[in-house]
Tab-separated table of C-alpha atoms in Angstrom:
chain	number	residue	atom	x	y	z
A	979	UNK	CA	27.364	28.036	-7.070
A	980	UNK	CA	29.764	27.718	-9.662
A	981	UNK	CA	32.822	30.031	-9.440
A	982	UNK	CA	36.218	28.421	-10.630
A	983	UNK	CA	39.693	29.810	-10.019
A	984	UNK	CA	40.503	32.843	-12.387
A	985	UNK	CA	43.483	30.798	-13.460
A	986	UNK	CA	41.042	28.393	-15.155
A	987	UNK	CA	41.877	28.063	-18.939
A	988	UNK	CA	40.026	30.623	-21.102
A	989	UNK	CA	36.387	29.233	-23.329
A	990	UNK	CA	38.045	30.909	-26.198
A	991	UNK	CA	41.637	28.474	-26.360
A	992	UNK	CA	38.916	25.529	-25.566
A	993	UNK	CA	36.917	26.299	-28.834
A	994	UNK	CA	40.005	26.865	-31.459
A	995	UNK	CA	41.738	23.439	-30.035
A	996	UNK	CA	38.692	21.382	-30.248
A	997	UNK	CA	36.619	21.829	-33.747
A	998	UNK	CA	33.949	19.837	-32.943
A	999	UNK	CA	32.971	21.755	-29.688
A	1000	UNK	CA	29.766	23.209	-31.289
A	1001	UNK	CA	28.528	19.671	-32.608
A	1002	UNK	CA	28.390	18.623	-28.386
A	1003	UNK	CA	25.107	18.810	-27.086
A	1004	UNK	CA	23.478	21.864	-25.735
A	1005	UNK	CA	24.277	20.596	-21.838
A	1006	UNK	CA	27.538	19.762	-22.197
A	1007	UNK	CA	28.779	22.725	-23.884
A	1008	UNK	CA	26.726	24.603	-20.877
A	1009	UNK	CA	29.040	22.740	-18.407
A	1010	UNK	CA	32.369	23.344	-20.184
A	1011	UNK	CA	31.048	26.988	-20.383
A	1012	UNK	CA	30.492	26.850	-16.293
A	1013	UNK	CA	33.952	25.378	-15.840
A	1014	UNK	CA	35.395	28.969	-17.227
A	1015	UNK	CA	33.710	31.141	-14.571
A	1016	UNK	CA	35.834	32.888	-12.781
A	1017	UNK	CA	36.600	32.635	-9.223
A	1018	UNK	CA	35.737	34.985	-6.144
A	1019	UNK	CA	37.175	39.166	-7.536
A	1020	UNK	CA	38.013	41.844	-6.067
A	1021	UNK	CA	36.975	44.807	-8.627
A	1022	UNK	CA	37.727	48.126	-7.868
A	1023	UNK	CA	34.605	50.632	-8.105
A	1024	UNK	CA	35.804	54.420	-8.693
A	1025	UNK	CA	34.251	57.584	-10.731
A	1026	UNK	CA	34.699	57.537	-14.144
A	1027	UNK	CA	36.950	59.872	-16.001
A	1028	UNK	CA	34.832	59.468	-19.309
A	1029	UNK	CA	31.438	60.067	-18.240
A	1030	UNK	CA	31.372	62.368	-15.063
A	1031	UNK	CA	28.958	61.371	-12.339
A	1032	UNK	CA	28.873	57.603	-12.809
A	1033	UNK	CA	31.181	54.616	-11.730
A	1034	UNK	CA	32.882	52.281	-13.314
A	1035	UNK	CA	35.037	49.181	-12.419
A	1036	UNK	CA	38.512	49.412	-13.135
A	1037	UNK	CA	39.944	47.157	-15.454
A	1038	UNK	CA	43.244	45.786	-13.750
A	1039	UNK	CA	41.490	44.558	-10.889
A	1040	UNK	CA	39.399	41.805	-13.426
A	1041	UNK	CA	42.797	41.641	-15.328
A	1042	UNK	CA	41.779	44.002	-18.180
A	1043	UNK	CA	39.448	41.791	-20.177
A	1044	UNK	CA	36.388	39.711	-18.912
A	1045	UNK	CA	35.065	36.169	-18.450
A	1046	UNK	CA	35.777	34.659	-22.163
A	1047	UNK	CA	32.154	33.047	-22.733
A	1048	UNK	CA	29.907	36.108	-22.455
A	1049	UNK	CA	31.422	37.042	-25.791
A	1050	UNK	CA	32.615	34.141	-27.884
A	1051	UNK	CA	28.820	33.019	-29.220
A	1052	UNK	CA	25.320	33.431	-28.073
A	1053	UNK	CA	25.178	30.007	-26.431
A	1054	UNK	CA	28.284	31.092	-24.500
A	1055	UNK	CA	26.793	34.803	-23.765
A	1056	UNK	CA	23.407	33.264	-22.378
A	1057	UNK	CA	25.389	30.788	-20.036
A	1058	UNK	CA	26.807	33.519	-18.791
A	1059	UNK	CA	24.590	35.634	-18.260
A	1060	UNK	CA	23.232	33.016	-15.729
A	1061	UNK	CA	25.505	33.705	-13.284
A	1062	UNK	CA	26.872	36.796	-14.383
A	1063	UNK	CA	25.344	40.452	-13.769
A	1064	UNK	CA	26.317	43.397	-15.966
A	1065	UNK	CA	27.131	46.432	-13.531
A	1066	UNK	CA	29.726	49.442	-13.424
A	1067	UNK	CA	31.115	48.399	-16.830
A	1068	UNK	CA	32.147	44.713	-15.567
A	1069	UNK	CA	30.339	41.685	-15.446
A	1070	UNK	CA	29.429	40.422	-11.496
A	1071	UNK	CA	28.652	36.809	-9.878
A	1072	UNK	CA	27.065	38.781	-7.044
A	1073	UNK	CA	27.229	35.666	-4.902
A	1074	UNK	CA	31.108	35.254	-4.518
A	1075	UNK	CA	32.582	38.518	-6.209
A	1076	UNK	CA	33.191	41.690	-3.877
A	1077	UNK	CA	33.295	45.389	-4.999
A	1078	UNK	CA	36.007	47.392	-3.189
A	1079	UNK	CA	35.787	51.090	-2.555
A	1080	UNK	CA	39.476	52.853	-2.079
A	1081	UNK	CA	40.653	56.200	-1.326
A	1082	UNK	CA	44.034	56.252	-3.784
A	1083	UNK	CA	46.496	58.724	-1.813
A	1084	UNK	CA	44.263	60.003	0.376
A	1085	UNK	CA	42.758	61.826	-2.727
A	1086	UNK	CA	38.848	63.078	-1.788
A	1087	UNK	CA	37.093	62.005	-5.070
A	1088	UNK	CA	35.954	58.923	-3.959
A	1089	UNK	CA	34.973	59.334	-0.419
A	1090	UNK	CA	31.344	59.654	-0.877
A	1091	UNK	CA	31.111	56.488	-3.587
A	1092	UNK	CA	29.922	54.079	-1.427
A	1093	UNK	CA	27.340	55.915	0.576
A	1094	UNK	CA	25.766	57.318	-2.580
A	1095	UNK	CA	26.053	54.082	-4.396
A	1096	UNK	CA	24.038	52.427	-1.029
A	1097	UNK	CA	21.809	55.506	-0.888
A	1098	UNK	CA	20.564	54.737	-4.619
A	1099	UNK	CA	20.005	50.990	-4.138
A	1100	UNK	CA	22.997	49.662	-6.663
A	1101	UNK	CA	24.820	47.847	-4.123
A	1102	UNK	CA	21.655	45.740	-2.537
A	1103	UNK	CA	22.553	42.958	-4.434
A	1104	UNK	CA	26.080	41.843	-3.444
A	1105	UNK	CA	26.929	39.538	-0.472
A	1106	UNK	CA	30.569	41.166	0.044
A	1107	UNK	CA	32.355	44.266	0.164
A	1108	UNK	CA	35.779	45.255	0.786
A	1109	UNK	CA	36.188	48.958	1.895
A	1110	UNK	CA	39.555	50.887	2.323
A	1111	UNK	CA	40.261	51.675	5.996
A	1112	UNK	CA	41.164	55.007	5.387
A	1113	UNK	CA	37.213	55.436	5.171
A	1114	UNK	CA	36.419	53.930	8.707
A	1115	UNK	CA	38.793	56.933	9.725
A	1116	UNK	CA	37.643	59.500	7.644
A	1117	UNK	CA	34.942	60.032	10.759
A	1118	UNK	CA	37.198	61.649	12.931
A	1119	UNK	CA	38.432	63.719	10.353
A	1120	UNK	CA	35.145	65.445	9.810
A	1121	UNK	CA	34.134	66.169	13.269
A	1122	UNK	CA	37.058	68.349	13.423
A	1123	UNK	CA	36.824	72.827	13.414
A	1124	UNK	CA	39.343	72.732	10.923
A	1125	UNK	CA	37.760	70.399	8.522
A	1126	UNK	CA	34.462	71.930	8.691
A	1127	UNK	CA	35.964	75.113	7.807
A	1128	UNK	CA	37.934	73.763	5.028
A	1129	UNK	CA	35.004	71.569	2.944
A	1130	UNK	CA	31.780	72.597	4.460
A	1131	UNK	CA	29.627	70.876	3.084
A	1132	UNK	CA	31.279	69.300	0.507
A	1133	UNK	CA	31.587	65.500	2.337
A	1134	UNK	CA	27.792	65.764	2.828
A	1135	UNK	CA	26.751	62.480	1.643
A	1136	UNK	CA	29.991	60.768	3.642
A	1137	UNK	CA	28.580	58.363	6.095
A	1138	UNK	CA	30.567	55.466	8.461
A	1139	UNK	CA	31.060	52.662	6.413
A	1140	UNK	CA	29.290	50.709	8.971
A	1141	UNK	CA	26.571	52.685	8.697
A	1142	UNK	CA	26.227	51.875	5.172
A	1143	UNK	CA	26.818	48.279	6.109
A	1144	UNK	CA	23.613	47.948	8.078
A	1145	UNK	CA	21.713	49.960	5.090
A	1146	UNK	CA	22.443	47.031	2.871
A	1147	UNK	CA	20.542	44.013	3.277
A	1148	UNK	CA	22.518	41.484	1.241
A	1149	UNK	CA	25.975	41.707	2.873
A	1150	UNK	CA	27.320	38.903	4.761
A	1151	UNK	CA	31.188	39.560	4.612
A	1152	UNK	CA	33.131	43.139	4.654
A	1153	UNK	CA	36.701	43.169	3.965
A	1154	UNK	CA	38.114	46.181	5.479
A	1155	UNK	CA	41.719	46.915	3.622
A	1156	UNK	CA	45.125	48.669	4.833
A	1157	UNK	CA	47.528	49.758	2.107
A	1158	UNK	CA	49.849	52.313	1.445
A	1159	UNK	CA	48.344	54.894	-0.852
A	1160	UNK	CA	50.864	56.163	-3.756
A	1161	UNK	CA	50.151	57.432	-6.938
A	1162	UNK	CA	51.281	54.514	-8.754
A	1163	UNK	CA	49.038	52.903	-11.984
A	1164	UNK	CA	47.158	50.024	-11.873
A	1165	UNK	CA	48.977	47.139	-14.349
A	1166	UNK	CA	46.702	45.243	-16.300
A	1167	UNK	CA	47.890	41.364	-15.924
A	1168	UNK	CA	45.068	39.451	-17.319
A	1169	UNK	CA	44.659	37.910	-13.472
A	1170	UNK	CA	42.032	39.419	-10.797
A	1171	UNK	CA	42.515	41.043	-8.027
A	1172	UNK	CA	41.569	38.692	-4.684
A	1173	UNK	CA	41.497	38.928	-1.539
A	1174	UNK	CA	44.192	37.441	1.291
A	1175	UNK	CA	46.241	38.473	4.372
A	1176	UNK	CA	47.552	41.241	5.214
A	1177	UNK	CA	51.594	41.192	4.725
A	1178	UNK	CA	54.405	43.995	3.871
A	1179	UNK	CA	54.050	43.197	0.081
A	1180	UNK	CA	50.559	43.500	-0.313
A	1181	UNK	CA	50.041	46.819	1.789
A	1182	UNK	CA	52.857	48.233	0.856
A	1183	UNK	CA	53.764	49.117	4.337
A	1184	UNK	CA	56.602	48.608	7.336
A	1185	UNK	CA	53.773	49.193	10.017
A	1186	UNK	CA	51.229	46.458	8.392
A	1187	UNK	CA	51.084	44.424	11.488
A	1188	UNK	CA	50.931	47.836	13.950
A	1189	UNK	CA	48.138	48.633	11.574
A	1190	UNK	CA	46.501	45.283	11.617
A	1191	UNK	CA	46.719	45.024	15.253
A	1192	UNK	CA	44.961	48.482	15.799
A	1193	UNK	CA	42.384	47.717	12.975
A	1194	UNK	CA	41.291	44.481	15.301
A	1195	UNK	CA	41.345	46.292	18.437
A	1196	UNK	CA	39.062	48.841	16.610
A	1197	UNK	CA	36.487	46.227	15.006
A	1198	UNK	CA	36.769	44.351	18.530
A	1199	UNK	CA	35.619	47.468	20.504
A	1200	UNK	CA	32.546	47.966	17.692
A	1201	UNK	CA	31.387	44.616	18.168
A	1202	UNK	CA	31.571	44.752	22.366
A	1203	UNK	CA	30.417	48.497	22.679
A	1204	UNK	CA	29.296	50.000	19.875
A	1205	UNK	CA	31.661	52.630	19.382
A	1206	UNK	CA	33.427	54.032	16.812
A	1207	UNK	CA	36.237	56.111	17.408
A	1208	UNK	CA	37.797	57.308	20.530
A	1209	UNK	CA	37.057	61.023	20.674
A	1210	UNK	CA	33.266	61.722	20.247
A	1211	UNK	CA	32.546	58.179	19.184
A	1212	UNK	CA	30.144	57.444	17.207
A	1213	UNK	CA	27.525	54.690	18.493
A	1214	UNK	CA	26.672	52.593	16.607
A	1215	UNK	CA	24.901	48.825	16.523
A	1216	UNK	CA	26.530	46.210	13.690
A	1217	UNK	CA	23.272	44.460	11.899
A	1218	UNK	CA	23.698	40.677	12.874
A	1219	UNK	CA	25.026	38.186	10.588
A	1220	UNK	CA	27.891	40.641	8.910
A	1221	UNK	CA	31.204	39.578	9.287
A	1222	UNK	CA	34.086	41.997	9.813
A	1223	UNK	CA	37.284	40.582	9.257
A	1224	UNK	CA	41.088	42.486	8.073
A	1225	UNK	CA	42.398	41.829	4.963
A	1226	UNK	CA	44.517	42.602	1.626
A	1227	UNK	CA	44.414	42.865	-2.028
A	1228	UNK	CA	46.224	40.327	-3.858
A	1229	UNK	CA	47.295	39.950	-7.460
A	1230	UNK	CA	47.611	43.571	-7.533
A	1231	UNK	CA	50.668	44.868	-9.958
A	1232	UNK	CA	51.772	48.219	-9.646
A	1233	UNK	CA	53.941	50.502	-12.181
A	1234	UNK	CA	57.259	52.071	-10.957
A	1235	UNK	CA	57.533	55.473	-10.004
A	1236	UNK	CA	60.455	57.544	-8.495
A	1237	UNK	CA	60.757	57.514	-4.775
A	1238	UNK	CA	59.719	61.526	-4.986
A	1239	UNK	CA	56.973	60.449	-7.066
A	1240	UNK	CA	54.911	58.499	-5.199
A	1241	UNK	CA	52.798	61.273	-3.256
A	1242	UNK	CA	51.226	64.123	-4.137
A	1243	UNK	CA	52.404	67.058	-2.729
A	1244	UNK	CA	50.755	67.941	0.706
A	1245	UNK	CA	48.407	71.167	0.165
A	1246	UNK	CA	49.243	74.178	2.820
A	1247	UNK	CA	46.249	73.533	4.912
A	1248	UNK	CA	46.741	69.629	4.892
A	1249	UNK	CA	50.159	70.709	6.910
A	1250	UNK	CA	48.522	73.279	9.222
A	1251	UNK	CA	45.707	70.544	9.972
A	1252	UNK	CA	48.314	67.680	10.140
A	1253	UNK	CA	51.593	69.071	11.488
């Protein structure tokens, strides 16, 4: 399947420094196009601001602009389009590329995403995922008095990422990912996000390998017993042939912020409920 390295020089630069590009034949223009498909992404899915009650991909995690030869000419654009799949505002190789679904400083808006996304068929088609771990925990959270009282029914639609996972029938690989959530912006750096190991840098985090070593020993006990959680677990059976492996998002720039800036501030109940 072709998928080169986002790194690879962009259509556009090929076409100004070589005039007689559109005089090649039909096939080998095709293959030059190929040669300037990006590699495996990681694109961040989240609500959109502008048009309430839809998603979108956010831009920094493609690098702010997309693949070069869906819009330099039509020969480009149909290439393309061979391999690449309009959706959430972006442009998709649904073999290789994985949408990621993060809670950003343990903010609520996006918890219910991904099972509303599976429940309405949009993510059949992918082969990956990559799902922030906070989600795998957000299970305990609701089977708690305290958040019952406090939302209701407002996390209705929230289901177990792996219960999603078995709901769709194209995914092979799930990424689960640890970071530190801040407030900090998303920086645009004309490189996509992708994935790789977990380290201090890319989480964010002192207690990345305490983390990783506790995310294992939960996906371990999942895959031996079936249970999720340890108080009131939740049983559950992994569909064969998906693969749960730990890792990070890398290529991801971040804007500064004050130390004091970083975090929202915690809400009244959150410190009743937390301590």
């Amino acid at each position: 399947m072709p998928g080169k390295t986002s790194k690879s020089k962009p259509a556009l630069e090929m076409t100004t420094s070589f005039p007689q590009f559109s005089n090649l034949p039909l096939e080998v223009r095709q293959k030059i196009w190929r040669e300037t498909l990006p590699g495996p992404r990681v694109l961040l899915i989240a609500l959109s601001k502008s048009k309430p009650g839809t998603c979108t991909t956010k831009p920094a995690s493609y690098g702010g602009r997309h693949p070069a030869l869906i819009s330099v000419d039509r020969a480009s654009r149909a290439e393309g389009l061979r391999f690449l799949t309009p959706k959430f505002n972006a442009y998709w190789n649904l073999e290789i590329d994985t949408p990621y679904f993060e809670i950003k400083d343990d903010a609520d808006d996006n918890v219910v995403i991904l099972a509303q996304l599976r429940t309405a068929g949009m993510l059949d088609e992918f082969k990956n995922i990559a799902i922030d771990w906070m989600l795998w925990n957000w299970h305990a959270a609701t089977q708690t008095m305290e958040f019952k009282y406090t939302f209701g029914s407002r996390f209705g639609a929230y289901k177990h990422p792996v219960l999603a996972l078995n709901d769709l029938p194209n995914i092979k690989k799930c990424s689960f990912i640890f970071t530190d959530h801040t407030l900090q912006p998303d920086l645009s750096t004309g490189e996509a996000w992708h994935l790789g190991p977990s380290t201090k840098a890319t989480t964010l985090s002192e207690n990345c390998e305490a983390v990783k070593t506790d995310m294992n020993r939960q996906i371990q006990r999942l895959k031996a017993k079936g249970l999720i959680g340890e108080w009131n677990p939740l049983n559950v059976t992994l569909r064969e042939g998906v693969d749960i492996e730990v890792k990070a998002i890398h290529g991801r720039a971040r804007g500064w912020l004050a130390p004091d800036k970083l975090r929202r501030e915690t809400a009244g109940w959150e410190r009743d409920w937390f301590g």
